[in-house]
Short mmCIF file of N, CA, C and O in Angstrom, two decimals:
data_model
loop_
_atom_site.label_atom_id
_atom_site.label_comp_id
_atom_site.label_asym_id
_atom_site.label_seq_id
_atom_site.Cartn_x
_atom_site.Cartn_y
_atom_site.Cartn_z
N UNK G 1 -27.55 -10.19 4.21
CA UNK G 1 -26.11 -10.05 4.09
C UNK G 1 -25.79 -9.40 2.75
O UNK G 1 -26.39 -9.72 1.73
N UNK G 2 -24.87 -8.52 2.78
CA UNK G 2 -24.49 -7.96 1.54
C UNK G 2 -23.36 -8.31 0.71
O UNK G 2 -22.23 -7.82 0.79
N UNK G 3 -23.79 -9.28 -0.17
CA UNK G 3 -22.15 -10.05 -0.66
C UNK G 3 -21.25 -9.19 -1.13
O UNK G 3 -20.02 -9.22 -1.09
N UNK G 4 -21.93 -8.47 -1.55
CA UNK G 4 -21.18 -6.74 -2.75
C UNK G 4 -20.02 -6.80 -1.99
O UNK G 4 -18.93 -7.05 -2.51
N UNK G 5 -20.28 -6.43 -0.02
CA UNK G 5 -19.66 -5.78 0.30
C UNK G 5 -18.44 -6.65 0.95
O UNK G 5 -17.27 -6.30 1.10
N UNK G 6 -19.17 -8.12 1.35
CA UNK G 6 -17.95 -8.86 1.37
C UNK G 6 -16.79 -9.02 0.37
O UNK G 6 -15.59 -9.15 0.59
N UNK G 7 -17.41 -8.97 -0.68
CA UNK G 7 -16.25 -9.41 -2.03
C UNK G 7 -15.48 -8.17 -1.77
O UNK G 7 -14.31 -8.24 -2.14
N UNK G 8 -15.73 -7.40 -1.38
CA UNK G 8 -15.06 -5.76 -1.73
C UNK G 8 -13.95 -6.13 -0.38
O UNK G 8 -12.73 -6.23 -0.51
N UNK G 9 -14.72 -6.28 0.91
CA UNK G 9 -13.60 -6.50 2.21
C UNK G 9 -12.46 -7.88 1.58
O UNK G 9 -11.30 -7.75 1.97
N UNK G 10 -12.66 -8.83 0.91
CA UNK G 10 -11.94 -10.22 0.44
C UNK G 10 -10.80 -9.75 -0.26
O UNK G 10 -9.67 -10.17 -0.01
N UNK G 11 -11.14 -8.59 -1.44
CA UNK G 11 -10.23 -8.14 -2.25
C UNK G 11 -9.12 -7.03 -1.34
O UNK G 11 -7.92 -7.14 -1.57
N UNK G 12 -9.53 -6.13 -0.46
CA UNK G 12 -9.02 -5.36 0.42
C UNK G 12 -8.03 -5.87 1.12
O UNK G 12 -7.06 -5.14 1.33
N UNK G 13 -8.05 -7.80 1.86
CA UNK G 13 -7.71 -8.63 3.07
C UNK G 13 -6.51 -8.72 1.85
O UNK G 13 -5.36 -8.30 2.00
N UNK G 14 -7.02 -9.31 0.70
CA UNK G 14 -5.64 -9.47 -0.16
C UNK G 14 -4.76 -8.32 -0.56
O UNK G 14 -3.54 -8.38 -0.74
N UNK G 15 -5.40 -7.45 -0.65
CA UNK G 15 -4.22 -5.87 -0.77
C UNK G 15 -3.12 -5.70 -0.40
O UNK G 15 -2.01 -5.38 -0.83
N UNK G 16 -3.88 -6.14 0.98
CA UNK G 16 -3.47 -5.17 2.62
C UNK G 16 -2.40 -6.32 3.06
O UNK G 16 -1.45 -6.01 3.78
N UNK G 17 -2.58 -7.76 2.57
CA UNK G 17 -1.69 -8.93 3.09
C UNK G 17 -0.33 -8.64 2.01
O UNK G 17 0.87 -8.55 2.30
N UNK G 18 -1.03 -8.53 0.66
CA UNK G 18 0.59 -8.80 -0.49
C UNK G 18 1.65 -7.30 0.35
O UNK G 18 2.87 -7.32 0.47
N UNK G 19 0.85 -6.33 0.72
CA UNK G 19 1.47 -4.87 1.17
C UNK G 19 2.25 -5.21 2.30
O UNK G 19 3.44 -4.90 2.26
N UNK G 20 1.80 -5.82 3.32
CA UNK G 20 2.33 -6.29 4.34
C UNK G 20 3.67 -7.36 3.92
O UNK G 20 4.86 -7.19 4.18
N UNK G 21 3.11 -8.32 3.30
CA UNK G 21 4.22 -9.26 2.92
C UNK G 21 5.61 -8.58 2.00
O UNK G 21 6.65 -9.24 1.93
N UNK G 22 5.53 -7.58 1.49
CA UNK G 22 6.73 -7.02 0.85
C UNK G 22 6.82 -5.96 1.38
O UNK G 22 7.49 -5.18 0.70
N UNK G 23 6.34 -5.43 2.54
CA UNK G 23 7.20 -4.42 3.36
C UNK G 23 7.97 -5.34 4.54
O UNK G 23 9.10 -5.12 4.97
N UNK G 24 7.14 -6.32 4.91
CA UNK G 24 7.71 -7.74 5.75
C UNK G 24 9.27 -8.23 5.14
O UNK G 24 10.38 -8.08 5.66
N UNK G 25 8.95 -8.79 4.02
CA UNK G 25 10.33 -8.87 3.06
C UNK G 25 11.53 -7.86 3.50
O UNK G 25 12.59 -8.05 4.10
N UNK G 26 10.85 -6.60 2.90
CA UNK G 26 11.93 -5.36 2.58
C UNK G 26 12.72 -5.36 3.96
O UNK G 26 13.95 -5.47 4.03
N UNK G 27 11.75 -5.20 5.18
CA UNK G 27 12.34 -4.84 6.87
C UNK G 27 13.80 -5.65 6.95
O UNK G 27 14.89 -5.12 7.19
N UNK G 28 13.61 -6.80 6.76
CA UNK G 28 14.82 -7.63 7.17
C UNK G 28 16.23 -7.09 6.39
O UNK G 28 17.32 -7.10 6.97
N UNK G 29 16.02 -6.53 4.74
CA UNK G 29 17.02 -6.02 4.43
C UNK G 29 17.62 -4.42 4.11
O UNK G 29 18.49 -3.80 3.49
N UNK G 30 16.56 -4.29 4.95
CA UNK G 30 17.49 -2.45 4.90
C UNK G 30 17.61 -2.24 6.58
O UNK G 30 16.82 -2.57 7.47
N UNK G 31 18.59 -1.73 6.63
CA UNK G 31 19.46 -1.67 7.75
C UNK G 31 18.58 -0.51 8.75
O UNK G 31 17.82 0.25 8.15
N UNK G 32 18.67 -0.39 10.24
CA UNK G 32 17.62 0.30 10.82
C UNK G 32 17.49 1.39 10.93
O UNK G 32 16.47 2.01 11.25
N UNK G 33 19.09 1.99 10.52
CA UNK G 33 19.66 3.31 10.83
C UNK G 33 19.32 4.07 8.78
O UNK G 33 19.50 5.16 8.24
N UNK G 34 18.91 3.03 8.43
CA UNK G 34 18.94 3.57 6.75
C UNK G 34 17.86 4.47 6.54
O UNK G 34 16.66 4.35 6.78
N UNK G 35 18.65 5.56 5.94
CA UNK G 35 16.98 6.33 5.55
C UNK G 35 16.59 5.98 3.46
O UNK G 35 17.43 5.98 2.56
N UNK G 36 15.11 5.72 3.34
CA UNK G 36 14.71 4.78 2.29
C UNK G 36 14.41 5.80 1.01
O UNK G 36 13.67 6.74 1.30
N UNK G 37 14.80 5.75 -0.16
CA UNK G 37 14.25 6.63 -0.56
C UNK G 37 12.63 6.23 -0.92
O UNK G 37 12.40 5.07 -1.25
N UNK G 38 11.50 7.23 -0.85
CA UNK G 38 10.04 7.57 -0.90
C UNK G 38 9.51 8.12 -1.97
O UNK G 38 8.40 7.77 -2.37
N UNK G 39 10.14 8.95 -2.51
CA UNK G 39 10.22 10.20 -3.61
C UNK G 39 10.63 10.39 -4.26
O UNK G 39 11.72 10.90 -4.02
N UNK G 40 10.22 10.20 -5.95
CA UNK G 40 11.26 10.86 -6.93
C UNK G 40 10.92 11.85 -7.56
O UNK G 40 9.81 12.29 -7.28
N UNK G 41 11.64 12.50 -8.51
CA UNK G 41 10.94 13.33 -9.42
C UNK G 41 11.22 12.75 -10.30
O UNK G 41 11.94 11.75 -10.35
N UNK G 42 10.23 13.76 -11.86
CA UNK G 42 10.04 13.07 -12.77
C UNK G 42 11.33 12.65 -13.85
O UNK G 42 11.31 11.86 -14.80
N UNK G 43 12.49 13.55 -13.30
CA UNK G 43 13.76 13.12 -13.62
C UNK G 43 14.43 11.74 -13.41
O UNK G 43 15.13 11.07 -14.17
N UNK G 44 14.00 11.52 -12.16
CA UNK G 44 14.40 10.22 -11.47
C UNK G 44 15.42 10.43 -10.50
O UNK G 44 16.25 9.57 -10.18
N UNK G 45 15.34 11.79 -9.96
CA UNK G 45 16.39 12.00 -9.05
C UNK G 45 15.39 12.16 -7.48
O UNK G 45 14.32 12.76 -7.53
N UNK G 46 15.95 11.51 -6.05
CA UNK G 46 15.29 11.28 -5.29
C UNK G 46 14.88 12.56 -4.50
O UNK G 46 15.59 13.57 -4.56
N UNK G 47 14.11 12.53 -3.99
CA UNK G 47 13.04 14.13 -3.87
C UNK G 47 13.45 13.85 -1.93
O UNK G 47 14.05 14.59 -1.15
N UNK G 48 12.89 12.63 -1.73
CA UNK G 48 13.10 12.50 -0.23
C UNK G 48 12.95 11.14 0.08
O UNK G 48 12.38 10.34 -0.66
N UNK G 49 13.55 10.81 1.38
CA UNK G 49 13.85 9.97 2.15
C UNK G 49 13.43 9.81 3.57
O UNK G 49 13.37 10.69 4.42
N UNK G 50 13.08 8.33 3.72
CA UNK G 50 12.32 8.82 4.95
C UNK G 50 13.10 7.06 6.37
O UNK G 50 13.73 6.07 6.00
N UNK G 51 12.79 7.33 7.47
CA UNK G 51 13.04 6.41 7.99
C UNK G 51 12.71 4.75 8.05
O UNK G 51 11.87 4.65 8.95
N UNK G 52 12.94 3.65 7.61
CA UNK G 52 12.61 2.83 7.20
C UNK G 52 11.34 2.41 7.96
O UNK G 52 10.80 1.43 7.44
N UNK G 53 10.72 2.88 9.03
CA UNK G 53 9.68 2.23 9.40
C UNK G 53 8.73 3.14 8.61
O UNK G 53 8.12 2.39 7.85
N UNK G 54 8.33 4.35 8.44
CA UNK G 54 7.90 5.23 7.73
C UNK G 54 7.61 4.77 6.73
O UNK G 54 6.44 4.54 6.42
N UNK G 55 8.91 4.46 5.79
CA UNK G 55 8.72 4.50 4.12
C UNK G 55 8.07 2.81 4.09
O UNK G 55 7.37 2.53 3.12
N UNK G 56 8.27 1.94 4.93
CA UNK G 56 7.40 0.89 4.61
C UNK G 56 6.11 0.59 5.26
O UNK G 56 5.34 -0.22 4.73
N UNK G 57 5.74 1.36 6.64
CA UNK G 57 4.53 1.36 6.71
C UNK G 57 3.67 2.48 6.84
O UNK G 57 2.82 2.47 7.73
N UNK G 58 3.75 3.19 6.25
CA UNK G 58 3.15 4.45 6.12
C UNK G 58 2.04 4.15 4.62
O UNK G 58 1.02 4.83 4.71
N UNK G 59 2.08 3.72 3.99
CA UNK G 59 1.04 3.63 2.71
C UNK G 59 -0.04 2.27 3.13
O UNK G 59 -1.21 2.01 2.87
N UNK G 60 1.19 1.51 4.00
CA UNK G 60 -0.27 0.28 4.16
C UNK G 60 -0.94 0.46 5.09
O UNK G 60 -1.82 -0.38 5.31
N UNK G 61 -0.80 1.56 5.98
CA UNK G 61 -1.35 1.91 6.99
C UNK G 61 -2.16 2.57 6.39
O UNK G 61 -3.11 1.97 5.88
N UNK G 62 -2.09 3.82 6.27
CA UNK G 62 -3.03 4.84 5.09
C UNK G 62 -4.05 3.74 4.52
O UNK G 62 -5.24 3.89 4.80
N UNK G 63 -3.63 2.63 3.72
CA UNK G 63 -4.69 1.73 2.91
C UNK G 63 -5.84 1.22 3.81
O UNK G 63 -7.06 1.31 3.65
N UNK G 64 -5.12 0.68 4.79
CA UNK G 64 -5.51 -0.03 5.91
C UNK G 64 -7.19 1.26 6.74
O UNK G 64 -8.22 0.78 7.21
N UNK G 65 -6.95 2.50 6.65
CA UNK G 65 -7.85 2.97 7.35
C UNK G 65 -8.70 3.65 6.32
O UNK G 65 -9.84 4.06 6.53
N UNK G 66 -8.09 3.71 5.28
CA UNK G 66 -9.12 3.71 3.66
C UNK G 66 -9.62 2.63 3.44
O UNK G 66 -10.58 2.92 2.72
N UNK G 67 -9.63 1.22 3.61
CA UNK G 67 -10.15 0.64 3.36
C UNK G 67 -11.76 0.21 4.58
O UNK G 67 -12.89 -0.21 4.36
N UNK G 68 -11.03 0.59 5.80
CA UNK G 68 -12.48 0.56 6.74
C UNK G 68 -13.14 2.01 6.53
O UNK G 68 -14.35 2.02 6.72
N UNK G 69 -12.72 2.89 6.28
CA UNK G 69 -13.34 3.43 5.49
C UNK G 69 -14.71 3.18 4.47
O UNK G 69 -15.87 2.83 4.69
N UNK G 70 -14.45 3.31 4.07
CA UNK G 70 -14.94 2.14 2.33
C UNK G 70 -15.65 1.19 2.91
O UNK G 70 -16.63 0.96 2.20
N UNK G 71 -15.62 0.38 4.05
CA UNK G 71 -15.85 -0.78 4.41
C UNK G 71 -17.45 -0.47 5.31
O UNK G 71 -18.53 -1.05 5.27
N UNK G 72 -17.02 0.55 5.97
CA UNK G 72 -18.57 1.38 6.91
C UNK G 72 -19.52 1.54 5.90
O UNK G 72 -20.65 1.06 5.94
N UNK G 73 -18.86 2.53 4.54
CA UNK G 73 -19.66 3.18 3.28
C UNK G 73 -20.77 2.14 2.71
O UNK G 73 -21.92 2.44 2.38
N UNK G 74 -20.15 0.81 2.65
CA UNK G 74 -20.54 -0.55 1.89
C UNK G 74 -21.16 -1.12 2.81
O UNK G 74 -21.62 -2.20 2.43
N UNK G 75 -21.48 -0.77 4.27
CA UNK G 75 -22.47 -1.65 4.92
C UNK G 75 -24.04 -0.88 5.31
O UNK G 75 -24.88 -1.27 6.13
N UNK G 76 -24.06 0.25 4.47
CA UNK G 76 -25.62 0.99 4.78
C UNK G 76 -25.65 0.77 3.52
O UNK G 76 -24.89 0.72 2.55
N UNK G 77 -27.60 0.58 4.02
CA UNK G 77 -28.27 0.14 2.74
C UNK G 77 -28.57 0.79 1.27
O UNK G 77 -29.10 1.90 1.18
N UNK G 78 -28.30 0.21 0.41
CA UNK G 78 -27.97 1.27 -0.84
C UNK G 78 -28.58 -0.19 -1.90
O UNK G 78 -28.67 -1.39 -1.64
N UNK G 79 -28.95 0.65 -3.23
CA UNK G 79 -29.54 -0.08 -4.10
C UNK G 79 -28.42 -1.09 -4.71
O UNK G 79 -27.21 -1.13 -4.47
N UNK G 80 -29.29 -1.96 -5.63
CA UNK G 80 -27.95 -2.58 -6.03
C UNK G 80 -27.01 -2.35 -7.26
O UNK G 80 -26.03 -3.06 -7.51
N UNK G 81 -27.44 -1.23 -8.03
CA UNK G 81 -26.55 -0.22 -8.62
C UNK G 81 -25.04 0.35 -8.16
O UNK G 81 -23.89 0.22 -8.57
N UNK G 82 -25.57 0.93 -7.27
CA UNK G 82 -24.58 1.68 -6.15
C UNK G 82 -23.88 0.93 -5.02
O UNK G 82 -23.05 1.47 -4.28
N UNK G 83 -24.31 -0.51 -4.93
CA UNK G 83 -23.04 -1.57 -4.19
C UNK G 83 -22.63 -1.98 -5.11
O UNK G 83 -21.55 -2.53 -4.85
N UNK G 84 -22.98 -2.07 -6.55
CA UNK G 84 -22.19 -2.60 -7.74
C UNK G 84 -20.85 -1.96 -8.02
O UNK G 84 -19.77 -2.54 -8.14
N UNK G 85 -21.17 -0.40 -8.11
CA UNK G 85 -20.42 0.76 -8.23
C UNK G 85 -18.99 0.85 -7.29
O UNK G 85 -17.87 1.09 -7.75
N UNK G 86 -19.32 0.59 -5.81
CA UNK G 86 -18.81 0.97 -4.79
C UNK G 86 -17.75 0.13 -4.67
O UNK G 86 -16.61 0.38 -4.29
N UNK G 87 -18.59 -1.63 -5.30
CA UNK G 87 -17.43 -2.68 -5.02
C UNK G 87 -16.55 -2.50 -5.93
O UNK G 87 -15.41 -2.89 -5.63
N UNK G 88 -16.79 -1.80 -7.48
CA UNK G 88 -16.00 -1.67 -8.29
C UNK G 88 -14.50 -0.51 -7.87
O UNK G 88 -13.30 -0.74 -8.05
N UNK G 89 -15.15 0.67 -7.31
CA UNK G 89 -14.24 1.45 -6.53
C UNK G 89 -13.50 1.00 -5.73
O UNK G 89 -12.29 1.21 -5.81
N UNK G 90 -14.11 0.18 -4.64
CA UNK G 90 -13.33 -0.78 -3.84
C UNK G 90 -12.22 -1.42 -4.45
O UNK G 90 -11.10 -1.44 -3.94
N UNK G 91 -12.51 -1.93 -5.49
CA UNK G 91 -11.82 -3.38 -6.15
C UNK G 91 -10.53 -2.45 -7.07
O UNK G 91 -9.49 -3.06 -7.30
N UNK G 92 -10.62 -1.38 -7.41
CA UNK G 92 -9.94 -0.55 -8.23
C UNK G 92 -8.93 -0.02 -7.26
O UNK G 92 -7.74 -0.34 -7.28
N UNK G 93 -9.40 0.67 -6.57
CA UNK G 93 -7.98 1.15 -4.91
C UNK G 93 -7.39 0.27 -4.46
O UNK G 93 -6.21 0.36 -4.12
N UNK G 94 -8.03 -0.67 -4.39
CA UNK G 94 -7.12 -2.27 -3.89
C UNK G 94 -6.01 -2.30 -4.51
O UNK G 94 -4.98 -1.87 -4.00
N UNK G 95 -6.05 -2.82 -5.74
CA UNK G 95 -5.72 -3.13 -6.65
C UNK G 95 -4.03 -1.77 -6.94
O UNK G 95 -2.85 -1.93 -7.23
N UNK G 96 -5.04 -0.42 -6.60
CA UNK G 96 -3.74 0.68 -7.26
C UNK G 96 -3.22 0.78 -5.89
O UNK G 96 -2.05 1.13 -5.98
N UNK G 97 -3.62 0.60 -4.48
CA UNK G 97 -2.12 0.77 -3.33
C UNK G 97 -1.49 -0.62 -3.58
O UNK G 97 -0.31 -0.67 -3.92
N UNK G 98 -1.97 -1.39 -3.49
CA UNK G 98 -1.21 -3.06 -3.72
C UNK G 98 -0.14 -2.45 -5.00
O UNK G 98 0.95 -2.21 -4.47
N UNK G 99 -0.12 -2.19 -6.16
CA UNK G 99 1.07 -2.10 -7.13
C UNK G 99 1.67 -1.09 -7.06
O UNK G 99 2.73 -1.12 -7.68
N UNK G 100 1.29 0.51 -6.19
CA UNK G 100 2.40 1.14 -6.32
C UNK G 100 3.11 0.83 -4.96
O UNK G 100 4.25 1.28 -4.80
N UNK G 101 2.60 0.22 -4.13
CA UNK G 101 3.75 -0.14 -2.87
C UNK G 101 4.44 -0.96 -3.23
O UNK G 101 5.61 -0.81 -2.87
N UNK G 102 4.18 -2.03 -3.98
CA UNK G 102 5.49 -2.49 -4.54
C UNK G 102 5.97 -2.48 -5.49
O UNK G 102 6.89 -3.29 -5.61
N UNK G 103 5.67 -1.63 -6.61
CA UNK G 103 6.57 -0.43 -7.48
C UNK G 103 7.40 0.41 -6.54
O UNK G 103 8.37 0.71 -7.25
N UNK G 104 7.58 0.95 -5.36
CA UNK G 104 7.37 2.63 -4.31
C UNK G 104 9.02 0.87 -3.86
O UNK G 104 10.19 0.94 -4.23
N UNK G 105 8.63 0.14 -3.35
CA UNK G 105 9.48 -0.89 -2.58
C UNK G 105 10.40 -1.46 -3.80
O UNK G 105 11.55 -1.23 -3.44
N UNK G 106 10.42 -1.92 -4.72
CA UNK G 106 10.98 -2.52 -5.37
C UNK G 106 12.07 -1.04 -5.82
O UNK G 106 13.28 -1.02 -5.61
N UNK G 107 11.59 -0.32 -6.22
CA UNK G 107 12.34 0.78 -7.42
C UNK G 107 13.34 1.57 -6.05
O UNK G 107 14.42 2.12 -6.30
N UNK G 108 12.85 1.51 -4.82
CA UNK G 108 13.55 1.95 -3.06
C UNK G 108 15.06 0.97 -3.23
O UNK G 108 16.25 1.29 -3.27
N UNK G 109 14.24 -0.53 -3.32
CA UNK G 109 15.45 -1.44 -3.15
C UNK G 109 16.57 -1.43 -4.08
O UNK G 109 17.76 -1.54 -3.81
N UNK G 110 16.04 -1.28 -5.17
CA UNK G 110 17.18 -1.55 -6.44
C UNK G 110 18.19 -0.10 -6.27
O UNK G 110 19.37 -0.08 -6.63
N UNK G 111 17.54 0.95 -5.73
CA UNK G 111 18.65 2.60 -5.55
C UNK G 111 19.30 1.94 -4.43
O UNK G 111 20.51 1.81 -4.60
N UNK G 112 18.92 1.55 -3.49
CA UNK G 112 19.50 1.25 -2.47
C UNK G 112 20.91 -0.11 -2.58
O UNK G 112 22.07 0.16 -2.27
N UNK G 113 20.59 -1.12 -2.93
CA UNK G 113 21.39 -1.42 -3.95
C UNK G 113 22.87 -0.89 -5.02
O UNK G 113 24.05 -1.25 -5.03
N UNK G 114 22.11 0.06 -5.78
CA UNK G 114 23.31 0.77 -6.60
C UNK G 114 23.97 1.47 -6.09
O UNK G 114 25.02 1.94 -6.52
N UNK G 115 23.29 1.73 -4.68
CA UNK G 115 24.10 2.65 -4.14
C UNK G 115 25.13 1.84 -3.31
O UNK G 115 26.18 2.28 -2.83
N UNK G 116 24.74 0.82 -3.23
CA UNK G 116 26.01 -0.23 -2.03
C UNK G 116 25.48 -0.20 -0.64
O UNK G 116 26.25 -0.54 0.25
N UNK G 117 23.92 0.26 -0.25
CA UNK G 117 24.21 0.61 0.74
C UNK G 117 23.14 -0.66 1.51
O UNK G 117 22.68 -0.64 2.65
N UNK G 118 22.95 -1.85 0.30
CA UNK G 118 22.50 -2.79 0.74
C UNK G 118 23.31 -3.86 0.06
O UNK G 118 24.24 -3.56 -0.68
N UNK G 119 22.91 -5.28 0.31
CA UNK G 119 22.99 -6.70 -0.74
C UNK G 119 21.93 -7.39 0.07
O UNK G 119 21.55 -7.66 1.21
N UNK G 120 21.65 -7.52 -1.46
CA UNK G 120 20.51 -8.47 -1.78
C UNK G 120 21.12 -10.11 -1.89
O UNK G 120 20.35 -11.04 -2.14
#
């Protein structure tokens, strides 16, 4: 058994759940017909907008098939250098879709918000 590669799928299950749980959150309060903003530029003015099922599951989905991805990579046999390596890569992508989806969700809600076109 390759623990490397379990610890790497354990950290992924938690990613992929906090991602789920605050796009879960978000669904109930943006309205169905709302389009979300997705995009800014580096001004801070919104680049694009997308349909709320889109803008909240479109990155955990993406994660979701990067991570079995990653997950095939980590189950052929490799030294233990290179499952050291891999889980570290693993553990690092986890880690960066988990905070910008809810950076990408939080910074969505609060425009959405100023704009009136929710309450929180």
């Amino acid at each position: 058994m390759n623990y490397l590669g379990v610890i790497g799928d354990v950290l992924w299950i938690l990613a992929l759940s906090i991602m789920a749980g605050a796009s879960r959150m978000s669904w109930g309060k943006i309205g169905k017909d709302l389009k979300v903003p997705v995009l800014w530029s580096p001004s801070g003015a919104t680049v694009w907008r997308a349909p709320r099922a889109v803008a909240l599951v479109f990155l955990p989905l993406f994660a979701f098939l990067l991570s079995l991805w990653l997950m095939l990579g980590s189950r052929k046999p490799m030294g233990l250098e290179l499952a050291i390596i891999l889980l570290c890569v693993r553990a690092t992508l986890a880690a960066i879709f988990a905070v910008v989806h809810l950076a990408q969700i939080r910074r969505a809600l609060n425009q959405l918000v100023d704009e009136g076109q929710i309450k929180l």
